[in-house]
Short mmCIF file of N, CA, C and O in Angstrom, two decimals:
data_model
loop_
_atom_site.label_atom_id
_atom_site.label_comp_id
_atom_site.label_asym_id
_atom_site.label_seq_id
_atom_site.Cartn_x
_atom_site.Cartn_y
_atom_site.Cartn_z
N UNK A 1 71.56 -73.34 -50.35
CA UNK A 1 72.24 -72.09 -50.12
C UNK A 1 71.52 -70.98 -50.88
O UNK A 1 71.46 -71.02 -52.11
N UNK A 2 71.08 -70.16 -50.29
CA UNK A 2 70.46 -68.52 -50.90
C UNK A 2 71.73 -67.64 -51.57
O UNK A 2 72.83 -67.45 -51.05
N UNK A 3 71.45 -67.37 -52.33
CA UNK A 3 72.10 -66.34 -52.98
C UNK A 3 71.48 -65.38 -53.66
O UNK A 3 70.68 -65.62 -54.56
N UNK A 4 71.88 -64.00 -53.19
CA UNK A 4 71.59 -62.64 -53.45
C UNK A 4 72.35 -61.90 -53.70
O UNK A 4 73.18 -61.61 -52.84
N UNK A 5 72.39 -61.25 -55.05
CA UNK A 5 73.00 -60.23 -55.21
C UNK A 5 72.77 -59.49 -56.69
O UNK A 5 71.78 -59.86 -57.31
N UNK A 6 73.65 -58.40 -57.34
CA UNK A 6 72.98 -57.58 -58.28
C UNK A 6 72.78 -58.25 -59.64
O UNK A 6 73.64 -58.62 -60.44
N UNK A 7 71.15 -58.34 -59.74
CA UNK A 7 71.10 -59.45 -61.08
C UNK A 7 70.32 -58.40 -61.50
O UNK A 7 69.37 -57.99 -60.83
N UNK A 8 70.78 -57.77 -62.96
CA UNK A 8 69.68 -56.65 -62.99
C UNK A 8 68.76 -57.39 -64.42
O UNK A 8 67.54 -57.23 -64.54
N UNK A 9 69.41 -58.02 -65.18
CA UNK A 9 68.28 -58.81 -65.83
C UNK A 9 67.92 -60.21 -66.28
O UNK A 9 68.97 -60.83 -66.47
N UNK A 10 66.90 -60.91 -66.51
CA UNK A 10 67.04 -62.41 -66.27
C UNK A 10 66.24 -62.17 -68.13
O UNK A 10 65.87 -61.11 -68.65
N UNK A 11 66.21 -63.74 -68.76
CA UNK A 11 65.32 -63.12 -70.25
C UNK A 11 64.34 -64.73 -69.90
O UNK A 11 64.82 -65.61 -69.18
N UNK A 12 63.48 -64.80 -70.31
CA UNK A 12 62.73 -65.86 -70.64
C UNK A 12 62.16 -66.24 -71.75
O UNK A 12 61.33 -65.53 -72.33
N UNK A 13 62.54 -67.40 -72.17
CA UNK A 13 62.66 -67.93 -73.67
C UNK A 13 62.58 -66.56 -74.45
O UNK A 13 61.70 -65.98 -75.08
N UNK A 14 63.84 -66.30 -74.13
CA UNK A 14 64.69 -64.78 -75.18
C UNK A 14 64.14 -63.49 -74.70
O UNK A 14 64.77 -62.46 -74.94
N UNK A 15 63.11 -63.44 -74.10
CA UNK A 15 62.51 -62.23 -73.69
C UNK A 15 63.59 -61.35 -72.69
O UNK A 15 64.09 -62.12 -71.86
N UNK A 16 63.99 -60.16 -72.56
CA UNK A 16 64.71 -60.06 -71.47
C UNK A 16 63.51 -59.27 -70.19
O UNK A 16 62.34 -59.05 -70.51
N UNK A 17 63.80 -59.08 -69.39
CA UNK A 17 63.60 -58.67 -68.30
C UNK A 17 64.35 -58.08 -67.36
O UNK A 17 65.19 -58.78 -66.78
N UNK A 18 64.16 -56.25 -66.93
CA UNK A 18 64.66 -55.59 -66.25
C UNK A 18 64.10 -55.75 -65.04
O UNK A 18 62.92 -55.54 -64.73
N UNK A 19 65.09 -56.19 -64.29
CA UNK A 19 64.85 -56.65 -62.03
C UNK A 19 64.54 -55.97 -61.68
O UNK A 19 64.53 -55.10 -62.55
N UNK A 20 64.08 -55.50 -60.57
CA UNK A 20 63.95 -54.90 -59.61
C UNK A 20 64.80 -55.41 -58.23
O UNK A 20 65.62 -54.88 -57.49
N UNK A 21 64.09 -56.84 -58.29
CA UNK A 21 65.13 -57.86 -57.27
C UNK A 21 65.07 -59.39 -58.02
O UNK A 21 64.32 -59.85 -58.88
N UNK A 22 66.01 -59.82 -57.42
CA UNK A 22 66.63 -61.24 -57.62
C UNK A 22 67.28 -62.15 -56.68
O UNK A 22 68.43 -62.02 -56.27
N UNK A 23 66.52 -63.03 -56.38
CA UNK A 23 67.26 -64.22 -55.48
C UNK A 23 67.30 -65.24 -55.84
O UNK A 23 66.24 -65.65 -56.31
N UNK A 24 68.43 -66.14 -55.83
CA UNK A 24 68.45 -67.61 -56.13
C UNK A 24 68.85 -68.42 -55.07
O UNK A 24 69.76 -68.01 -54.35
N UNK A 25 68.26 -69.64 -54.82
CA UNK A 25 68.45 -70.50 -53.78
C UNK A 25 68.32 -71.85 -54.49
O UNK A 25 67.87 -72.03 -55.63
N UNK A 26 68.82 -72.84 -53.57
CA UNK A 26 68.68 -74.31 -54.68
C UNK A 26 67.30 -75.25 -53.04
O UNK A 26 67.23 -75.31 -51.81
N UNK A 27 66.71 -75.63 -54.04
CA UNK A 27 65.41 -76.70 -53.04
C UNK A 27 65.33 -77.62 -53.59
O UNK A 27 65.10 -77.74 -54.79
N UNK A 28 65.51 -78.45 -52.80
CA UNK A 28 65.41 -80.34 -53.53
C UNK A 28 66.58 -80.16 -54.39
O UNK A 28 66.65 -81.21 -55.04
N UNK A 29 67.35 -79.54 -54.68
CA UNK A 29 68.61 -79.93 -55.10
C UNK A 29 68.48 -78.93 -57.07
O UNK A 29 68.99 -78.83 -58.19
N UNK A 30 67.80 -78.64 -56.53
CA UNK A 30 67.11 -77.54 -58.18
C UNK A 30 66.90 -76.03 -57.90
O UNK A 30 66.28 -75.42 -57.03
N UNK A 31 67.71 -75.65 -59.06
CA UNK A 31 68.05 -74.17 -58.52
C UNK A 31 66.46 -73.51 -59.03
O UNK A 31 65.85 -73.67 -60.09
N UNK A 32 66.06 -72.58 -57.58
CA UNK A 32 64.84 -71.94 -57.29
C UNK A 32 65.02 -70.44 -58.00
O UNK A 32 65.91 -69.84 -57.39
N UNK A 33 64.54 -69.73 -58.93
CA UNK A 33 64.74 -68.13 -59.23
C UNK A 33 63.60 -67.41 -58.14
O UNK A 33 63.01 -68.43 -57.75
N UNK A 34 63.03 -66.42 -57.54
CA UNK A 34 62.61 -65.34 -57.38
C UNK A 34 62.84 -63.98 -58.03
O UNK A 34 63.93 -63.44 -57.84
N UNK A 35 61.85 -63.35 -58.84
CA UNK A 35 62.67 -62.21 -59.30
C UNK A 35 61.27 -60.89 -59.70
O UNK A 35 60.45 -60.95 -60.62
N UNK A 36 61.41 -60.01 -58.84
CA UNK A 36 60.04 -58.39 -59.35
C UNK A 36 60.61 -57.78 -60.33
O UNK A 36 61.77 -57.38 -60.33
N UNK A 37 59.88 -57.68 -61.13
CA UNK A 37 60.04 -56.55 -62.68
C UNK A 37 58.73 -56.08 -62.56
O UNK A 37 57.74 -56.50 -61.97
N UNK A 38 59.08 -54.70 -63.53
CA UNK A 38 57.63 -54.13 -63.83
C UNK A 38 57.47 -54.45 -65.00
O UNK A 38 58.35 -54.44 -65.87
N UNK A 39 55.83 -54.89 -65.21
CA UNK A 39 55.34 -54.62 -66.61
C UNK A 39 54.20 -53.73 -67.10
O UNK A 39 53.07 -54.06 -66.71
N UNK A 40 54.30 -52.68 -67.88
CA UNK A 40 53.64 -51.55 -68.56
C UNK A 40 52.02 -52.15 -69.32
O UNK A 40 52.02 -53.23 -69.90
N UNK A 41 50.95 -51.45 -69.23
CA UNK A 41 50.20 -51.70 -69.92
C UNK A 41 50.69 -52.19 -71.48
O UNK A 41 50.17 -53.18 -72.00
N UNK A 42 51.48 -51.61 -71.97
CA UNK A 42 51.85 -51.61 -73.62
C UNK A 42 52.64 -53.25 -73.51
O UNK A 42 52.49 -54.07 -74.42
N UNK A 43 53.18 -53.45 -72.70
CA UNK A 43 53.68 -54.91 -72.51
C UNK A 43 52.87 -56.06 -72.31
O UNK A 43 53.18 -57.18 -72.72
N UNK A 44 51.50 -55.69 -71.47
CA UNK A 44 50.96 -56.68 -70.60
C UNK A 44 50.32 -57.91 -71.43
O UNK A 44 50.23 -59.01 -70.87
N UNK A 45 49.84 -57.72 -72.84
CA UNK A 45 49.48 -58.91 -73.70
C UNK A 45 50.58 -60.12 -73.99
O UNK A 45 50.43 -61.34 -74.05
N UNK A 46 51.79 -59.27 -74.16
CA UNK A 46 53.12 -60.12 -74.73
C UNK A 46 53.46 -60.86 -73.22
O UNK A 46 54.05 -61.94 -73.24
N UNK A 47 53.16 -60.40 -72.27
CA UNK A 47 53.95 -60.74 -71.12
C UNK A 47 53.60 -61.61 -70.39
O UNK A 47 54.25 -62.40 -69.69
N UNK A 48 51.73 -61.36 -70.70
CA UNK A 48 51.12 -62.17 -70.01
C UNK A 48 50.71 -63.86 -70.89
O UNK A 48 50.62 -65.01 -70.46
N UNK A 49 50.63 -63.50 -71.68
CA UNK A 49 50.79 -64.53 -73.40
C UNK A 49 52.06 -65.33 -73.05
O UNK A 49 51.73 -66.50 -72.83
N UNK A 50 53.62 -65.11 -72.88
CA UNK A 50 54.67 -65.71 -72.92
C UNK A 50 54.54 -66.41 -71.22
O UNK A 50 55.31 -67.38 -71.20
N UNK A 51 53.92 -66.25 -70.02
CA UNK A 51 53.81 -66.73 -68.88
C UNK A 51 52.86 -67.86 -68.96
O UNK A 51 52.90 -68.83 -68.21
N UNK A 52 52.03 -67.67 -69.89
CA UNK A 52 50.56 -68.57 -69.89
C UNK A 52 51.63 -70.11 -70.37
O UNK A 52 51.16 -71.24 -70.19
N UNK A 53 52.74 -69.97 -70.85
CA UNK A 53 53.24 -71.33 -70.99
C UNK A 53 53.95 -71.97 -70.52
O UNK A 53 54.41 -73.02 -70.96
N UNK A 54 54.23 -71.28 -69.20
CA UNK A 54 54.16 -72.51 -67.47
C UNK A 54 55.88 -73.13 -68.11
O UNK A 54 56.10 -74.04 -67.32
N UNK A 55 56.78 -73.08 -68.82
CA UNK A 55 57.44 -73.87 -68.52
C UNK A 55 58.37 -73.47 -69.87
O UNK A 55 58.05 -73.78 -71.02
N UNK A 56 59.88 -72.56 -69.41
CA UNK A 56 60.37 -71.58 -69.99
C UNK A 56 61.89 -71.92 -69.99
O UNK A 56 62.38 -72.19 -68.90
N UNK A 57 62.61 -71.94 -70.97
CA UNK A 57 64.22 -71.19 -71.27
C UNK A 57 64.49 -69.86 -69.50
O UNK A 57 63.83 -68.83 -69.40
N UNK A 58 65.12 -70.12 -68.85
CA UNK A 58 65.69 -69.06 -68.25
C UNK A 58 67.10 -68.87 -68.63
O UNK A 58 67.83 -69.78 -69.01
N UNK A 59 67.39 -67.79 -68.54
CA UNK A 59 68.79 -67.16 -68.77
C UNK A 59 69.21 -66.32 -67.62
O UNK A 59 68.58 -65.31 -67.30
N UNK A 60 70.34 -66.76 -66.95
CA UNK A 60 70.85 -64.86 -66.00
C UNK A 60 72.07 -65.08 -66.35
O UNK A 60 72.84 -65.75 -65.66
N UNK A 61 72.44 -64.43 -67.71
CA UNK A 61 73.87 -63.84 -67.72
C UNK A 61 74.87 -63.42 -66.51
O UNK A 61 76.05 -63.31 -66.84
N UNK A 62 74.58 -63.20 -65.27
CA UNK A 62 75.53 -62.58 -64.34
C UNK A 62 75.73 -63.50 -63.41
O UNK A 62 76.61 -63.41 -62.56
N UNK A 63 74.80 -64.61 -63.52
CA UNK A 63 75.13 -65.99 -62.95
C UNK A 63 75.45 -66.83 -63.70
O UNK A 63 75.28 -68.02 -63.40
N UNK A 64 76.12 -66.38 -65.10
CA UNK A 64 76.00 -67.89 -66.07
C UNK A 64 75.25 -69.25 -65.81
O UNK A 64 75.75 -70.37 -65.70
N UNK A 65 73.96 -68.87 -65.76
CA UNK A 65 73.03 -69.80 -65.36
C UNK A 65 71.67 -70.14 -66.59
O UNK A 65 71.06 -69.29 -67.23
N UNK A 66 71.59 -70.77 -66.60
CA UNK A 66 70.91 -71.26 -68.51
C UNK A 66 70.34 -72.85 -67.68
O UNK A 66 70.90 -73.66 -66.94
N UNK A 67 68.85 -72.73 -68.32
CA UNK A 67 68.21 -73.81 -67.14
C UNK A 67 66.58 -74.04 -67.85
O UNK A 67 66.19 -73.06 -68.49
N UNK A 68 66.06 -74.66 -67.81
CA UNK A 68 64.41 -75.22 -67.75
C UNK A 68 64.25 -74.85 -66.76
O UNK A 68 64.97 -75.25 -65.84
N UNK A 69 63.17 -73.85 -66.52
CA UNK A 69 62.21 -73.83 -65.05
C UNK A 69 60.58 -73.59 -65.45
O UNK A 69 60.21 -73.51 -66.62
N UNK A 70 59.95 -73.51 -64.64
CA UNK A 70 58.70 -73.73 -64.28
C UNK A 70 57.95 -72.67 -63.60
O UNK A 70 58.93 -71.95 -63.37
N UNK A 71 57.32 -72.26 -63.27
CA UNK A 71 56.39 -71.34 -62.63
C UNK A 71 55.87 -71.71 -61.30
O UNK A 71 54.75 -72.21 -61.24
N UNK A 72 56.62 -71.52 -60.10
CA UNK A 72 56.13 -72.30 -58.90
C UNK A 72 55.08 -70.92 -58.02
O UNK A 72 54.11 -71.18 -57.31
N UNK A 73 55.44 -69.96 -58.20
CA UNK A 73 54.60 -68.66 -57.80
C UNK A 73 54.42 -67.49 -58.85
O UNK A 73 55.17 -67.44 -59.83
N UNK A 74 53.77 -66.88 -58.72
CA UNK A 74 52.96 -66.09 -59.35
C UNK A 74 51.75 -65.25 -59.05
O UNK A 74 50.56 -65.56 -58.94
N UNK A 75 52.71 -63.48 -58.90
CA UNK A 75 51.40 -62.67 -58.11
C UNK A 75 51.80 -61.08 -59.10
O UNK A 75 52.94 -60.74 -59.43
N UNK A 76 50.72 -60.45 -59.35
CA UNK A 76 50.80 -58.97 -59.45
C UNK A 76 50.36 -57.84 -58.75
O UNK A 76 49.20 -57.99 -58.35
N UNK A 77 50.92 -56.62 -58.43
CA UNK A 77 50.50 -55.62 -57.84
C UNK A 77 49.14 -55.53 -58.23
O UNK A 77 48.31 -55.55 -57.32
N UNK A 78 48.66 -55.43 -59.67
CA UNK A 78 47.50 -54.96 -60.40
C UNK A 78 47.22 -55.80 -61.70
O UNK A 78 47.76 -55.91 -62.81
N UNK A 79 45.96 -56.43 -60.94
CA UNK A 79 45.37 -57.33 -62.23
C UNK A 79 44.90 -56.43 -63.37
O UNK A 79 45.03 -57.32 -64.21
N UNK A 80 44.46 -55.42 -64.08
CA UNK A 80 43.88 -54.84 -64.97
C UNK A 80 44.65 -53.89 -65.45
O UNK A 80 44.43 -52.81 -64.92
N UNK A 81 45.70 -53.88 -66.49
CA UNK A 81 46.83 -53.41 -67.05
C UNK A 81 46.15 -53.04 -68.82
O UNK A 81 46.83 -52.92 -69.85
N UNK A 82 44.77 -52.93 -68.68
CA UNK A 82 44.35 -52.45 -70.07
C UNK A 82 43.84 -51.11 -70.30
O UNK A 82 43.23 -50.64 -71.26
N UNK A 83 44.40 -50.41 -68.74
CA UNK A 83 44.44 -48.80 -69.23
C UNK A 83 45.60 -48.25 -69.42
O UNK A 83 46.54 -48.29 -68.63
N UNK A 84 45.59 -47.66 -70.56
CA UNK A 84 46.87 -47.48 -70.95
C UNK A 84 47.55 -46.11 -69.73
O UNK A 84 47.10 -45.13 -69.15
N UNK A 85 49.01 -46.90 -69.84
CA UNK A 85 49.82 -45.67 -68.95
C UNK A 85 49.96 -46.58 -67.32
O UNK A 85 50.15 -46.05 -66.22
N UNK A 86 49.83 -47.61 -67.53
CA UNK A 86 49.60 -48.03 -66.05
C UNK A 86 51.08 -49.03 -65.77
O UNK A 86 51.71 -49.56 -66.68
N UNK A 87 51.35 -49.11 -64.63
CA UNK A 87 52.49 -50.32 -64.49
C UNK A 87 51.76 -51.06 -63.02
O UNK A 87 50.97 -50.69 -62.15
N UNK A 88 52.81 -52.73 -63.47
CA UNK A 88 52.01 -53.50 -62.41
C UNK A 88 53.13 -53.97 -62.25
O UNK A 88 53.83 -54.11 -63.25
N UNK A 89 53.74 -54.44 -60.69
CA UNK A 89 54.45 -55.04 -60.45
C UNK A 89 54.35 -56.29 -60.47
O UNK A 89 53.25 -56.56 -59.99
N UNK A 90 55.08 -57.53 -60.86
CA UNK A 90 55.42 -58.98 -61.17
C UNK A 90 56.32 -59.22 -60.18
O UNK A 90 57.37 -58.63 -59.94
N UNK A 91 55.56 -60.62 -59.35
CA UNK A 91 56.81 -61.20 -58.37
C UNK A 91 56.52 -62.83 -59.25
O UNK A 91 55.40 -63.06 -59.70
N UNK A 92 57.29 -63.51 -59.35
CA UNK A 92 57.85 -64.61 -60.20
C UNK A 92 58.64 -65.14 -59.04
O UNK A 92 59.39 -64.52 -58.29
N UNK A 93 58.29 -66.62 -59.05
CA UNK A 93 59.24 -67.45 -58.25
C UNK A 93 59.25 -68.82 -59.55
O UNK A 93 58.26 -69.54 -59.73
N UNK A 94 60.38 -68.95 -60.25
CA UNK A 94 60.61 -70.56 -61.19
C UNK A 94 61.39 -71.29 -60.82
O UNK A 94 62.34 -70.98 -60.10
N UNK A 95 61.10 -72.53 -61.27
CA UNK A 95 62.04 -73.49 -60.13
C UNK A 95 62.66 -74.68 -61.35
O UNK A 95 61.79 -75.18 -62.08
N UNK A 96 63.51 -74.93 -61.48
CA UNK A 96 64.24 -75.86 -62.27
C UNK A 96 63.85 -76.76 -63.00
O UNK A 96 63.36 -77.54 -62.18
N UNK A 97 63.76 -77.10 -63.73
CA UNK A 97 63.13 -78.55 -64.24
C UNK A 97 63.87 -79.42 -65.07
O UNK A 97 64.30 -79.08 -66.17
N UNK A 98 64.03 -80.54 -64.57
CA UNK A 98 65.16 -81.44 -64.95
C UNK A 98 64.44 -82.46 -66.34
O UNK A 98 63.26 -82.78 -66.46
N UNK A 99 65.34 -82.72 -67.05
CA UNK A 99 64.26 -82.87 -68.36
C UNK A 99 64.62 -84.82 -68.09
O UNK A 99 64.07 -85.66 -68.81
#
């Protein structure tokens, strides 16, 4: 079952994150996140540093949903976020992981 509706922020291992969009659906029986945020040049070391470890704490407070997931997609508007003043959009798809 898909579910959509107003999730305006998700955090990863404590980090928070302001949405843009948010969808959750369950596949193979494990709940799937999708979710676009922007991230700022001044962010992009911390952001891109905390992703490099594939396998994260999710949180969405507005789904009381608290979970292990994983990194199943992963794309940005703009690879080169080391001029300052710039934003790149983040699409994120994590998918559950049962321990």
């Amino acid at each position: 079952m898909r579910q959509q509706g107003i999730v305006t922020e998700i955090t990863i291992n404590g980090r928070p994150f302001q949405l843009k969009s948010y969808n959750q659906e369950e596949v193979d029986g494990l709940t799937q996140i999708s979710v676009v945020f922007d991230v700022t040049s001044e962010e992009y070391h911390e952001v891109t540093t905390l992703l490099y470890k594939g396998t994260f704490t999710i949180e969405v407070p507005q789904k009381s949903l608290s979970c292990q997931a994983s990194i199943q997609q992963y794309s940005t508007s703009m690879t080169n976020l080391y001029e300052k003043g710039q934003v790149s959009e983040y699409h994120l798809t994590l998918r559950e992981v049962k321990a």
